[in-house]
CSV table of C-alpha atoms and ligand atoms in Angstrom, one decimal:
chain,number,residue,atom,x,y,z
A,1,MET,CA,-93.8,133.3,5.7
A,2,ASN,CA,-92.6,130.5,7.9
A,3,VAL,CA,-90.7,128.0,5.7
A,4,GLN,CA,-89.6,125.7,8.5
A,5,THR,CA,-92.3,125.3,11.1
A,6,ARG,CA,-91.7,121.6,11.5
A,7,ALA,CA,-88.1,122.2,12.5
A,8,LYS,CA,-89.4,123.5,15.8
A,9,ILE,CA,-89.6,120.0,17.0
A,10,LEU,CA,-85.9,119.4,16.1
A,11,PRO,CA,-83.2,120.0,18.7
A,12,ASP,CA,-81.0,121.6,16.0
A,13,ALA,CA,-83.5,124.3,14.9
A,14,GLN,CA,-82.2,127.9,15.0
A,15,THR,CA,-84.2,131.1,14.5
A,16,VAL,CA,-83.4,133.4,11.6
A,17,THR,CA,-82.8,137.0,12.8
A,18,GLN,CA,-81.8,138.9,9.6
A,19,VAL,CA,-81.8,138.3,5.8
A,20,LYS,CA,-80.1,140.5,3.2
A,21,HIS,CA,-80.4,140.0,-0.5
A,22,TRP,CA,-77.3,141.3,-2.3
A,23,THR,CA,-78.2,140.3,-5.9
A,24,ASP,CA,-80.6,138.0,-7.7
A,25,THR,CA,-78.2,135.1,-6.9
A,26,LEU,CA,-76.6,136.0,-3.6
A,27,PHE,CA,-78.0,136.6,0.0
A,28,SER,CA,-76.7,136.5,3.5
A,29,PHE,CA,-78.6,135.7,6.7
A,30,ARG,CA,-78.0,135.5,10.4
A,31,VAL,CA,-79.4,133.0,12.9
A,32,ALA,CA,-79.3,132.7,16.7
A,33,ARG,CA,-76.1,131.0,17.9
A,34,PRO,CA,-76.6,127.7,19.8
A,35,GLN,CA,-75.0,128.4,23.2
A,36,SER,CA,-72.9,125.3,23.1
A,37,LEU,CA,-71.4,126.0,19.6
A,38,ARG,CA,-67.7,126.8,19.7
A,39,PHE,CA,-65.9,127.1,16.4
A,40,ARG,CA,-62.6,128.3,14.9
A,41,SER,CA,-62.9,131.2,12.4
A,42,GLY,CA,-62.9,129.7,8.9
A,43,GLU,CA,-64.8,126.5,9.7
A,44,PHE,CA,-68.0,125.2,8.2
A,45,VAL,CA,-71.1,123.5,9.5
A,46,MET,CA,-74.1,121.6,8.0
A,47,ILE,CA,-77.3,123.7,7.7
A,48,GLY,CA,-80.6,123.0,6.0
A,49,LEU,CA,-84.3,122.7,6.0
A,50,LEU,CA,-86.8,119.9,6.4
A,51,LYS,CA,-88.0,118.1,3.2
A,52,ASP,CA,-91.6,117.4,2.6
A,53,ASP,CA,-91.0,113.8,3.9
A,54,GLY,CA,-89.9,115.3,7.2
A,55,LYS,CA,-86.2,114.4,6.7
A,56,PRO,CA,-83.5,117.1,6.9
A,57,LEU,CA,-81.9,118.3,3.7
A,58,LEU,CA,-78.5,119.6,4.8
A,59,ARG,CA,-75.6,121.3,3.0
A,60,ALA,CA,-72.1,122.5,4.0
A,61,TYR,CA,-71.9,126.2,4.8
A,62,SER,CA,-69.0,128.3,6.0
A,63,ILE,CA,-69.6,130.4,9.0
A,64,ALA,CA,-69.0,134.0,8.0
A,65,SER,CA,-69.3,135.7,11.4
A,66,SER,CA,-66.5,135.8,13.9
A,67,SER,CA,-66.2,133.3,16.7
A,68,TRP,CA,-67.1,135.9,19.3
A,69,ASP,CA,-70.4,137.0,17.7
A,70,ASP,CA,-73.7,136.2,19.5
A,71,GLU,CA,-75.2,135.2,16.1
A,72,LEU,CA,-74.0,133.1,13.2
A,73,GLU,CA,-73.8,134.7,9.7
A,74,PHE,CA,-74.0,132.8,6.4
A,75,TYR,CA,-73.5,134.0,2.9
A,76,SER,CA,-75.3,132.0,0.3
A,77,ILE,CA,-75.7,131.4,-3.4
A,78,LYS,CA,-79.3,131.0,-4.8
A,79,VAL,CA,-79.2,128.0,-7.2
A,80,PRO,CA,-82.5,128.2,-9.1
A,81,ASP,CA,-83.1,124.5,-9.1
A,82,GLY,CA,-80.9,123.7,-6.1
A,83,PRO,CA,-82.6,121.3,-3.7
A,84,LEU,CA,-81.7,123.5,-0.7
A,85,THR,CA,-81.2,127.0,-1.9
A,86,SER,CA,-84.3,127.2,-4.1
A,87,ARG,CA,-86.1,127.1,-0.7
A,88,LEU,CA,-83.5,128.6,1.6
A,89,GLN,CA,-83.5,131.9,-0.4
A,90,LYS,CA,-87.1,132.5,0.8
A,91,ILE,CA,-86.4,132.5,4.5
A,92,GLU,CA,-87.4,135.5,6.6
A,93,PRO,CA,-86.7,136.6,10.1
A,94,GLY,CA,-88.6,134.4,12.6
A,95,ASP,CA,-88.2,131.3,10.4
A,96,GLU,CA,-86.2,128.4,11.6
A,97,ILE,CA,-83.4,126.4,9.9
A,98,ILE,CA,-81.6,123.3,11.0
A,99,LEU,CA,-78.0,123.8,12.1
A,100,ARG,CA,-75.8,120.8,13.1
A,101,PRO,CA,-73.3,122.2,15.6
A,102,LYS,CA,-70.3,120.2,14.5
A,103,PRO,CA,-67.9,122.7,12.9
A,104,VAL,CA,-64.9,121.4,10.8
A,105,GLY,CA,-62.6,122.7,8.1
A,106,THR,CA,-59.1,123.4,7.0
A,107,LEU,CA,-59.2,127.1,6.5
A,108,VAL,CA,-58.0,127.8,10.0
A,109,LEU,CA,-55.0,129.8,11.3
A,110,ASP,CA,-53.9,126.6,13.2
A,111,ALA,CA,-53.2,124.8,9.9
A,112,LEU,CA,-50.6,127.4,8.9
A,113,LEU,CA,-47.1,128.0,10.2
A,114,PRO,CA,-46.4,131.5,11.5
A,115,GLY,CA,-45.7,134.0,8.6
A,116,LYS,CA,-45.7,137.7,7.7
A,117,ARG,CA,-48.4,137.9,5.1
A,118,LEU,CA,-51.8,136.0,4.9
A,119,TRP,CA,-53.3,135.7,1.4
A,120,MET,CA,-57.0,134.8,1.2
A,121,ILE,CA,-58.1,133.9,-2.3
A,122,ALA,CA,-61.8,133.3,-3.1
A,123,THR,CA,-64.3,133.0,-5.9
A,124,GLY,CA,-68.0,133.8,-5.3
A,125,THR,CA,-69.3,132.6,-2.0
A,126,GLY,CA,-65.8,131.3,-1.1
A,127,VAL,CA,-65.3,134.6,0.5
A,128,ALA,CA,-67.5,133.5,3.5
A,129,PRO,CA,-64.9,131.7,5.6
A,130,PHE,CA,-62.6,134.7,5.0
A,131,ALA,CA,-65.2,137.0,6.4
A,132,SER,CA,-65.0,135.1,9.6
A,133,LEU,CA,-61.2,135.2,9.7
A,134,LEU,CA,-61.1,138.9,8.8
A,135,ARG,CA,-63.4,139.6,11.8
A,136,ASP,CA,-61.1,137.7,14.1
A,137,PRO,CA,-58.5,139.7,16.1
A,138,GLU,CA,-56.1,136.7,16.1
A,139,THR,CA,-55.7,137.1,12.3
A,140,TRP,CA,-54.6,140.7,12.6
A,141,GLU,CA,-52.3,139.9,15.6
A,142,SER,CA,-50.6,137.1,13.6
A,143,TYR,CA,-49.8,138.8,10.4
A,144,ASP,CA,-48.2,142.1,9.1
A,145,HIS,CA,-50.4,142.1,6.0
A,146,VAL,CA,-53.7,140.4,5.2
A,147,ILE,CA,-54.7,140.3,1.6
A,148,LEU,CA,-58.3,139.4,0.4
A,149,ALA,CA,-58.3,138.6,-3.4
A,150,HIS,CA,-61.9,138.0,-4.4
A,151,THR,CA,-62.9,137.1,-8.0
A,152,CYS,CA,-66.5,137.1,-9.2
A,153,ARG,CA,-68.1,137.2,-12.7
A,154,ALA,CA,-69.8,140.6,-12.2
A,155,ARG,CA,-69.2,143.7,-10.2
A,156,ASP,CA,-72.3,143.5,-8.0
A,157,GLU,CA,-71.2,140.0,-6.9
A,158,LEU,CA,-68.3,141.7,-5.1
A,159,ALA,CA,-70.5,143.8,-2.9
A,160,TYR,CA,-70.4,141.5,0.2
A,161,GLY,CA,-66.6,141.4,0.3
A,162,ALA,CA,-66.3,145.1,-0.6
A,163,GLU,CA,-68.6,146.2,2.2
A,164,LEU,CA,-66.9,144.0,4.7
A,165,THR,CA,-63.4,145.2,3.9
A,166,ALA,CA,-64.5,148.8,3.9
A,167,ALA,CA,-65.9,148.5,7.4
A,168,LEU,CA,-63.0,146.6,9.0
A,169,PRO,CA,-60.7,149.6,9.7
A,170,HIS,CA,-63.6,151.4,11.4
A,171,ASP,CA,-64.8,148.4,13.5
A,172,PRO,CA,-64.8,149.4,17.2
A,173,LEU,CA,-63.4,146.0,18.2
A,174,ILE,CA,-60.7,145.3,15.7
A,175,GLY,CA,-60.3,148.5,13.7
A,176,GLU,CA,-57.1,149.5,15.5
A,177,LEU,CA,-55.6,146.0,15.0
A,178,VAL,CA,-56.5,146.2,11.2
A,179,GLY,CA,-54.7,149.6,10.9
A,180,ASP,CA,-53.1,149.6,7.4
A,181,LYS,CA,-52.5,145.9,7.2
A,182,LEU,CA,-55.5,145.1,4.9
A,183,ARG,CA,-55.1,144.8,1.1
A,184,TYR,CA,-58.3,144.2,-0.9
A,185,TYR,CA,-58.0,142.9,-4.5
A,186,PRO,CA,-61.3,142.4,-6.2
A,187,THR,CA,-61.4,141.2,-9.8
A,188,THR,CA,-64.2,140.4,-12.3
A,189,THR,CA,-64.2,137.8,-15.1
A,190,ARG,CA,-67.3,138.6,-17.2
A,191,GLU,CA,-67.9,142.3,-16.7
A,192,SER,CA,-65.5,145.2,-17.0
A,193,SER,CA,-64.2,146.7,-13.7
A,194,GLU,CA,-61.1,148.3,-12.3
A,195,ILE,CA,-59.3,145.0,-12.1
A,196,GLU,CA,-60.3,142.3,-14.7
A,197,GLY,CA,-59.4,138.7,-15.1
A,198,ARG,CA,-58.8,135.6,-13.0
A,199,ILE,CA,-56.7,136.1,-9.9
A,200,SER,CA,-54.5,133.1,-10.9
A,201,ASP,CA,-53.4,135.0,-14.0
A,202,HIS,CA,-52.6,138.1,-11.9
A,203,ILE,CA,-50.5,135.9,-9.6
A,204,ARG,CA,-48.8,134.1,-12.4
A,205,ASP,CA,-47.7,137.3,-14.2
A,206,GLY,CA,-47.0,139.2,-11.0
A,207,ARG,CA,-49.6,141.9,-11.5
A,208,VAL,CA,-51.1,141.5,-8.1
A,209,PHE,CA,-47.8,141.8,-6.3
A,210,ARG,CA,-46.9,145.0,-8.2
A,211,ALA,CA,-50.3,146.5,-7.7
A,212,LEU,CA,-50.2,145.9,-3.9
A,213,ASP,CA,-46.5,146.6,-3.6
A,214,LEU,CA,-45.9,143.2,-2.0
A,215,PRO,CA,-43.2,140.6,-2.7
A,216,ALA,CA,-43.9,137.5,-4.7
A,217,TRP,CA,-44.8,134.4,-2.6
A,218,ASP,CA,-42.0,133.0,-0.5
A,219,ALA,CA,-42.4,130.0,1.8
A,220,ALA,CA,-40.5,131.8,4.6
A,221,GLU,CA,-43.0,134.6,4.8
A,222,ASP,CA,-46.2,134.0,2.9
A,223,ARG,CA,-49.2,131.9,3.9
A,224,VAL,CA,-52.1,131.3,1.5
A,225,MET,CA,-55.7,130.2,2.0
A,226,VAL,CA,-57.8,129.2,-1.0
A,227,CYS,CA,-61.6,128.8,-1.2
A,228,GLY,CA,-63.0,128.7,-4.7
A,229,ASN,CA,-64.3,126.6,-7.5
A,230,LEU,CA,-62.4,123.5,-8.5
A,231,ALA,CA,-60.5,125.3,-11.4
A,232,LEU,CA,-59.4,128.1,-9.1
A,233,ASN,CA,-58.3,125.8,-6.4
A,234,LYS,CA,-56.2,123.7,-8.8
A,235,ASP,CA,-54.6,126.8,-10.4
A,236,ILE,CA,-53.7,128.3,-7.0
A,237,MET,CA,-52.4,125.0,-5.6
A,238,ALA,CA,-50.1,124.7,-8.7
A,239,LEU,CA,-48.9,128.4,-8.2
A,240,CYS,CA,-48.2,127.7,-4.5
A,241,ALA,CA,-46.1,124.7,-5.5
A,242,ASP,CA,-44.2,126.8,-8.1
A,243,HIS,CA,-43.3,129.2,-5.3
A,244,GLY,CA,-42.2,126.4,-2.9
A,245,LEU,CA,-45.3,126.5,-0.7
A,246,GLU,CA,-46.5,123.2,0.8
A,247,GLU,CA,-50.1,122.3,1.7
A,248,GLY,CA,-50.8,122.3,5.5
A,249,ALA,CA,-53.5,120.6,7.6
A,250,ASN,CA,-54.8,120.8,11.1
A,251,SER,CA,-52.5,118.0,12.1
A,252,GLU,CA,-49.5,119.4,10.2
A,253,PRO,CA,-49.4,123.1,9.7
A,254,LYS,CA,-47.5,124.3,6.6
A,255,HIS,CA,-47.7,127.2,4.0
A,256,PHE,CA,-51.1,127.0,2.3
A,257,VAL,CA,-54.6,125.4,2.8
A,258,VAL,CA,-57.4,124.8,0.4
A,259,GLU,CA,-61.2,124.2,0.7
A,260,LYS,CA,-63.8,123.8,-2.0
A,261,ALA,CA,-66.4,126.6,-2.0
A,262,PHE,CA,-68.9,124.1,-3.4
A,263,ILE,CA,-68.9,120.7,-5.0
A,264,ASP,CA,-68.9,121.1,-8.8
B,301,FAD,C1,-66.9,122.9,2.6
B,301,FAD,C2,-68.1,123.6,1.9
B,301,FAD,C3,-68.5,124.9,2.3
B,301,FAD,C4,-69.5,125.5,1.6
B,301,FAD,N1,-69.9,126.8,2.0
B,301,FAD,C5,-70.9,127.4,1.3
B,301,FAD,C6,-71.2,128.8,1.7
B,301,FAD,O1,-70.7,129.4,2.7
B,301,FAD,N2,-72.2,129.4,0.9
B,301,FAD,C7,-72.8,128.8,-0.1
B,301,FAD,O2,-73.6,129.4,-0.8
B,301,FAD,N3,-72.5,127.5,-0.5
B,301,FAD,C8,-71.5,126.8,0.2
B,301,FAD,N4,-71.3,125.5,-0.1
B,301,FAD,C9,-72.1,124.9,-1.1
B,301,FAD,C10,-73.4,124.3,-0.4
B,301,FAD,O3,-73.0,123.2,0.3
B,301,FAD,C11,-74.5,124.0,-1.4
B,301,FAD,O4,-74.0,123.3,-2.5
B,301,FAD,C12,-75.3,125.2,-1.9
B,301,FAD,O5,-75.9,125.8,-0.8
B,301,FAD,C13,-76.3,124.8,-2.9
B,301,FAD,O6,-77.2,123.9,-2.4
B,301,FAD,P1,-78.4,123.3,-3.3
B,301,FAD,O7,-79.0,122.1,-2.6
B,301,FAD,O8,-79.4,124.4,-3.6
B,301,FAD,O9,-77.7,122.9,-4.6
B,301,FAD,P2,-76.6,121.7,-4.8
B,301,FAD,O10,-77.3,120.5,-5.3
B,301,FAD,O11,-75.8,121.6,-3.6
B,301,FAD,O12,-75.7,122.4,-5.9
B,301,FAD,C14,-76.2,122.4,-7.3
B,301,FAD,C15,-75.1,123.0,-8.2
B,301,FAD,O13,-75.0,124.4,-7.9
B,301,FAD,C16,-73.6,124.8,-8.0
B,301,FAD,N5,-73.3,125.5,-6.7
B,301,FAD,C17,-73.6,125.0,-5.4
B,301,FAD,N6,-73.1,125.8,-4.5
B,301,FAD,C18,-72.5,126.9,-5.1
B,301,FAD,C19,-71.9,128.1,-4.7
B,301,FAD,N7,-71.7,128.3,-3.4
B,301,FAD,N8,-71.4,128.9,-5.6
B,301,FAD,C20,-71.5,128.6,-7.0
B,301,FAD,N9,-72.2,127.5,-7.4
B,301,FAD,C21,-72.6,126.6,-6.5
B,301,FAD,C22,-72.8,123.6,-8.3
B,301,FAD,O14,-72.5,123.5,-9.6
B,301,FAD,C23,-73.7,122.5,-7.8
B,301,FAD,O15,-73.4,121.3,-8.5
B,301,FAD,C24,-70.2,124.9,0.5
B,301,FAD,C25,-69.8,123.6,0.1
B,301,FAD,C26,-68.7,123.0,0.7
B,301,FAD,C27,-68.3,121.6,0.3
């Protein structure tokens, strides 16, 4: 089925090359990369489809693939009545989507001061920008340990991050750099699993540090990136402040950076 035939007349149309449905509410897809598109791992772009009236319907999406990949990967929610994702979830290889090639964002290595450990904390599709950063050799060259803490409601919603982290040490391009630097900490909030509860609670009471055998956050050594729902972002920002970490930006790198995984 071609859901976007009219986009062919748009200069920003890109062809879908792969689609994978992870659950009833989550899917990922890849599109051809515009030759001129340069981005930093962790940034987002505007993508979308044409509405019936011929106008583009665009939403912010983190790029999940690395900056050296020939294609762009996105990891998406399916909101049943969502203006974009109720239609986007039906795309198939060969369809076209709109992609505005103007990447921006704060979840970039440049917005952090040098450190020893990089903590990536995500809920749901907030894992997408971290997928890009985890696939980037610079991330592994810059830190002694890289920790991905991913919280979802149910176990099957963790599959994208679980598959990605399991593959990294065997990746022909960056596997050697990854070595034993990666720590993965998946938790669930509405279904029982090996590690249950909100990641903020595990940081507050120190469980995550004990489980991973890592020291509690310290502004001299730890850097934190957060991409989750509003509640998570607020909780982690408060915890960062409690540990003496200050928020950084592209213009002024510091100890932590935050981005909304979606607008509540
Ligand atoms: C900086 C930024 C980056 C983003 N990156 C991604 C991404 O990589 N993948 C992605 O799926 N979405 C991402 N989003 C959200 C995305 O822009 C859209 O909101 C989403 O695609 C749903 O679009 P929609 O038109 O179907 O529904 P919308 O009208 O946009 O949203 C309807 C409601 O659905 C809920 N919702 C929307 N997105 C999500 C989500 N991702 N997870 C949980 N609940 C959600 C919210 O309650 C929202 O009010 C990002 C948003 C921002 C601000």
